[in-house]
mmCIF file of C-alpha atoms in Angstrom:
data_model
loop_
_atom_site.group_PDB
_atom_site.id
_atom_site.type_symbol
_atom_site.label_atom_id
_atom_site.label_comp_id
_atom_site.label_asym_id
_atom_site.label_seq_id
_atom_site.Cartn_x
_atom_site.Cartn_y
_atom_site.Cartn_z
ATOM 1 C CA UNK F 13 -4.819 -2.737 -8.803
ATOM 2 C CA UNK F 14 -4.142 -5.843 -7.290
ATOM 3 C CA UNK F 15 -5.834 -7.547 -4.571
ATOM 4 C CA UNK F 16 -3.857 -7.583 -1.116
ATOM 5 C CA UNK F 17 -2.120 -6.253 2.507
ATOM 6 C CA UNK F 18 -0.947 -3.119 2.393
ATOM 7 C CA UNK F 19 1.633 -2.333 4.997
ATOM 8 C CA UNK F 20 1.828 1.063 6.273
ATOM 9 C CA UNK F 21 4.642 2.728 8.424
ATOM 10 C CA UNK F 22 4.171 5.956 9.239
ATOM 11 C CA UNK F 23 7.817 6.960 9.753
ATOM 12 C CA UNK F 24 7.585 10.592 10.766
ATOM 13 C CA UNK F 25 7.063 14.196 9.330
ATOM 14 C CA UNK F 26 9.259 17.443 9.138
ATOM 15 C CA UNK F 27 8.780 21.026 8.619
ATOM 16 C CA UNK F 28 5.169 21.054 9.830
ATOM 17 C CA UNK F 29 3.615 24.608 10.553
ATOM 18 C CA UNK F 30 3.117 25.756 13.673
ATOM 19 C CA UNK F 31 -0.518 25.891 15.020
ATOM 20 C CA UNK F 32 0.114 26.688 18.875
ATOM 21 C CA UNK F 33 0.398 30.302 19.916
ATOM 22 C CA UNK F 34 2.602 29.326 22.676
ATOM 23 C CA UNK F 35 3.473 25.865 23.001
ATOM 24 C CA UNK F 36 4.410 23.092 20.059
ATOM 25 C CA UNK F 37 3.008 21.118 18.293
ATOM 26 C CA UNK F 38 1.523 17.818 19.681
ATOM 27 C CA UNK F 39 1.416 16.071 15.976
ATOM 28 C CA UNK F 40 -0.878 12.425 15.601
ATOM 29 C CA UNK F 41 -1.435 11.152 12.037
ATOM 30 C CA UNK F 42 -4.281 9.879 10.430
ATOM 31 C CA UNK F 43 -4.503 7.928 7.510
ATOM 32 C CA UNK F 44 -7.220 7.033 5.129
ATOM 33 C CA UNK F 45 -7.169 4.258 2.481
ATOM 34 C CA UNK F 46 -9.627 6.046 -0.249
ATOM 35 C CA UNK F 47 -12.568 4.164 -1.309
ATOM 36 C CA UNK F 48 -12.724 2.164 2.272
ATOM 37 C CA UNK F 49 -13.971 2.855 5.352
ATOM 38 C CA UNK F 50 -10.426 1.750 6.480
ATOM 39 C CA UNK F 51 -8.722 4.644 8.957
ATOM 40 C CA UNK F 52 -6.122 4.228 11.897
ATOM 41 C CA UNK F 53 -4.346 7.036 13.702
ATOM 42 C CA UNK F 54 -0.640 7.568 14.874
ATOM 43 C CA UNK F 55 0.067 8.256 19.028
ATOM 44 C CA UNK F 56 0.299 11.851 20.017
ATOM 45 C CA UNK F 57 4.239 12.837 20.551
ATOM 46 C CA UNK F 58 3.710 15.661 22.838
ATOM 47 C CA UNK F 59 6.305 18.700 22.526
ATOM 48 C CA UNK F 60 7.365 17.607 18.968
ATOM 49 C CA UNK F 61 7.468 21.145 17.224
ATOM 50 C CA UNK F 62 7.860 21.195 13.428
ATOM 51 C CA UNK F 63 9.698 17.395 13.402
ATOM 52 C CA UNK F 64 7.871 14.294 14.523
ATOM 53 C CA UNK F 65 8.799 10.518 14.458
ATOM 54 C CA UNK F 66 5.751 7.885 15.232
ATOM 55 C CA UNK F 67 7.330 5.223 13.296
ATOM 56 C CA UNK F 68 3.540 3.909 13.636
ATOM 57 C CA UNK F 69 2.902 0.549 11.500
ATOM 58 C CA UNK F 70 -0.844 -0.739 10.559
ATOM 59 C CA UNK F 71 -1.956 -3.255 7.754
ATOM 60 C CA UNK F 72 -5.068 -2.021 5.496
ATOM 61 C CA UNK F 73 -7.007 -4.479 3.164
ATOM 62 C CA UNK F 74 -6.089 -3.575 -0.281
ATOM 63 C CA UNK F 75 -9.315 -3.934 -2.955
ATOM 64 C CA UNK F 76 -9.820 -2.626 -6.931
ATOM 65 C CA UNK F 77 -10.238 1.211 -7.058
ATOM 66 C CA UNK F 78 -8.578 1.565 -3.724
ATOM 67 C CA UNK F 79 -4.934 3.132 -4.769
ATOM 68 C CA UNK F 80 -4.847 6.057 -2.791
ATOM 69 C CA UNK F 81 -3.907 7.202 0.893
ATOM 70 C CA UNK F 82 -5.233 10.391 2.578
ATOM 71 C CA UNK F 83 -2.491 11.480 5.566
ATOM 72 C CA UNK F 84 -3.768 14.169 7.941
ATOM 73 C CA UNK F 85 -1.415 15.586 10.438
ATOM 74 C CA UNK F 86 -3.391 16.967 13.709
ATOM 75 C CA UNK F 87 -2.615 18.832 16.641
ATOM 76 C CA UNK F 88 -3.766 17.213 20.043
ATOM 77 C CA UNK F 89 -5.079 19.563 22.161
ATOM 78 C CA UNK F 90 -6.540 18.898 25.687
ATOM 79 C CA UNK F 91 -9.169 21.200 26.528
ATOM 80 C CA UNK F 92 -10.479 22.473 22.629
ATOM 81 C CA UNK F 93 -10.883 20.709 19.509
ATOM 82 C CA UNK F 94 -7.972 18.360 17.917
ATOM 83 C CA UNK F 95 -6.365 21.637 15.060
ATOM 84 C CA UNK F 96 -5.864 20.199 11.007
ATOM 85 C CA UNK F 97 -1.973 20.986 10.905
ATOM 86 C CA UNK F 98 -1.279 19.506 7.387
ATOM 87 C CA UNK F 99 -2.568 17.416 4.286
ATOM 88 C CA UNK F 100 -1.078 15.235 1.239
ATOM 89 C CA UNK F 101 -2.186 12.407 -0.546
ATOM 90 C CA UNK F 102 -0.330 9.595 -1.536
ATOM 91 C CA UNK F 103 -0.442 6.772 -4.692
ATOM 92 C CA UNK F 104 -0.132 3.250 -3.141
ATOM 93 C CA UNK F 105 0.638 2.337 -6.846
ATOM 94 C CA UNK F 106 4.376 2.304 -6.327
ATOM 95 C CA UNK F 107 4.346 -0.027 -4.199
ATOM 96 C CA UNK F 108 1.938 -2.396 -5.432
ATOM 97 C CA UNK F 109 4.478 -2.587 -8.550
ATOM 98 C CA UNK F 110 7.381 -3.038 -6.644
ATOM 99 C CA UNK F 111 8.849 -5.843 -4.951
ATOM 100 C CA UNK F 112 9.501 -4.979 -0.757
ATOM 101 C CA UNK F 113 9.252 -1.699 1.159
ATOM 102 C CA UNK F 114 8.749 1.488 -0.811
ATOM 103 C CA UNK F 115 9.771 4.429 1.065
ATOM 104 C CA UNK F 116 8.537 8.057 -0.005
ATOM 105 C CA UNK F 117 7.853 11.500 0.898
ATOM 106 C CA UNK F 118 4.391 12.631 0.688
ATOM 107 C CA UNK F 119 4.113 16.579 0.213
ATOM 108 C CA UNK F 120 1.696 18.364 2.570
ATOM 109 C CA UNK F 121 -0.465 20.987 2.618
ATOM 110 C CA UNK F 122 -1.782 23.582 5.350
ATOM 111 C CA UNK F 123 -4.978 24.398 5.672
ATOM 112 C CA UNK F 124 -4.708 27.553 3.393
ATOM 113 C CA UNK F 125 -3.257 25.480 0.441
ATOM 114 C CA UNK F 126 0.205 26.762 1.518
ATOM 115 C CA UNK F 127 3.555 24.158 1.815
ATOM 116 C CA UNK F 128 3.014 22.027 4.788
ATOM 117 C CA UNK F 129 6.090 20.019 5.476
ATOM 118 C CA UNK F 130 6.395 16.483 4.321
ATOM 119 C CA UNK F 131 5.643 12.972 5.929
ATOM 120 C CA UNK F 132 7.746 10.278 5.560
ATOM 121 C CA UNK F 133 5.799 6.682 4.218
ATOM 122 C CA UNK F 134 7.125 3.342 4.363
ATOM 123 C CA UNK F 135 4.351 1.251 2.120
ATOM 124 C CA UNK F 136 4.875 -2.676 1.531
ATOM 125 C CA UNK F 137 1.769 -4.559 -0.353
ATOM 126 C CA UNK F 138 1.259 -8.273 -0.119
ATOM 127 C CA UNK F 139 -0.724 -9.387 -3.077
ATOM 128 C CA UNK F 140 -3.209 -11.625 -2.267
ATOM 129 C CA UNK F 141 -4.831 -12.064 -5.665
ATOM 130 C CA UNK F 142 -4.755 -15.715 -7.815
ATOM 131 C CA UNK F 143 -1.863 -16.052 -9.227
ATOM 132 C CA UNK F 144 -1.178 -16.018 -13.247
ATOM 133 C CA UNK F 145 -1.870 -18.660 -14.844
ATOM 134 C CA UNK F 146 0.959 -20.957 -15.866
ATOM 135 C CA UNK F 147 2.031 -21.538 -19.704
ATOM 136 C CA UNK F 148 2.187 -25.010 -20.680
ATOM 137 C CA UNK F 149 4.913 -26.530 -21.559
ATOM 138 C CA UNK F 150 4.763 -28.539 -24.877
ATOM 139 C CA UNK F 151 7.057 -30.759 -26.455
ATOM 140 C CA UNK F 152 8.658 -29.353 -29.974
ATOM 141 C CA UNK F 153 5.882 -29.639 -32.269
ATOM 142 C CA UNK F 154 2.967 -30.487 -30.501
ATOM 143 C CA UNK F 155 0.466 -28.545 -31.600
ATOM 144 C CA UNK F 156 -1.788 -28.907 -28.695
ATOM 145 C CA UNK F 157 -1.358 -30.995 -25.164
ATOM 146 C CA UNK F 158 -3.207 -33.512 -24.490
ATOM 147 C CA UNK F 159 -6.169 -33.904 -21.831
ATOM 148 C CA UNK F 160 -4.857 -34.580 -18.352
ATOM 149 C CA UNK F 161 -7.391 -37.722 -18.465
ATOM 150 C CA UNK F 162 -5.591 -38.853 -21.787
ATOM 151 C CA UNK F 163 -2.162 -39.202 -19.749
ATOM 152 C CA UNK F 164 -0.508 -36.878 -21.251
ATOM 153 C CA UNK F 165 2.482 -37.337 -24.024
ATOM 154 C CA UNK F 166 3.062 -35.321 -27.177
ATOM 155 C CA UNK F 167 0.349 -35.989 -30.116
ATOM 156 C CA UNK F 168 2.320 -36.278 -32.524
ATOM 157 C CA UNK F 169 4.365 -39.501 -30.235
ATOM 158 C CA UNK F 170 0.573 -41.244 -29.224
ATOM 159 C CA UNK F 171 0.251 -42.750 -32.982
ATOM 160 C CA UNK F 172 4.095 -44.394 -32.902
ATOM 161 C CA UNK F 173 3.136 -45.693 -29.128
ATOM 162 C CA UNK F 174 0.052 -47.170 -30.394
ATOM 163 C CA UNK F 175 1.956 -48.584 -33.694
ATOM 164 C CA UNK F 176 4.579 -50.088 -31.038
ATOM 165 C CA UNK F 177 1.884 -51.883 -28.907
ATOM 166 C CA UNK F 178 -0.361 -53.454 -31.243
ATOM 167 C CA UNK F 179 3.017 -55.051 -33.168
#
């Protein structure tokens, strides 16, 4: 895994469970980048019910062995503790491969291990890692380049330029 910026949008879920007994839900999300202490959290859309849109963007420092989100979808509520609505995880692999946006659907789960609805992702990684080294260009049949403090040339031309100058 690649060293970098991941981008995160948090576009929105659908088909969450219900956990109010007589109101909707009032969905925030919270996301985790596994293996960091690296967490931000979504507004509350009051009223939403089952379908939410935050469209919520944050940028997470990417590091080795950190290729994984964790996306919790809570309920707000005002006068008890926040309620777990839904869970999924979510490779960040994808879109460390790929060049631009990478939009998915991350599966959730309730808090019984039943189907949870699903939350829409929007990931775009900037690496930030040295870049590969570049191949060397050598002339047809050189066998080797020359030292930069040599000045450069094919080998196999030095001799014949030497030849030239001391005639």
């Amino acid at each position: 895994m690649p060293y970098g910026k991941l981008h995160v949008i948090v576009f929105g879920a659908k088909g969450l469970p219900s956990v109010e007994m007589i109101s909707k839900n009032d969905p925030f999300c919270k996301v985790t980048l596994m293996g960091s202490n690296q967490v931000f959290q979504t507004p509350t859309v009051s009223n939403a019910g089952a379908n939410v849109q935050w469209e919520h963007s944050e940028s997470m420092q990417v590091i080795e062995g950190q290729n994984e989100l964790l996306v919790e979808v809570w309920d707000k509520n005002s006068f008890a503790k926040d309620e777990l609505i839904s869970v999924g995880r979510h490779w960040i692999t994808p879109a460390c491969n790929k060049p631009g946006p990478y939009d998915a659907w991350c599966s959730l789960k309730d808090t019984k291990g039943r189907p949870g609805g699903e939350l829409r992702l929007i990931l775009h990684f900037q690496s930030s890692g040295p870049a590969a080294p570049q191949a060397s260009v050598l002339p047809p049949g050189a066998k080797y380049a020359p030292p930069v403090w040599a000045g450069g040339g094919a080998p196999a031309a030095r001799p014949q330029q030497q030849q030239q100058q001391q005639q």
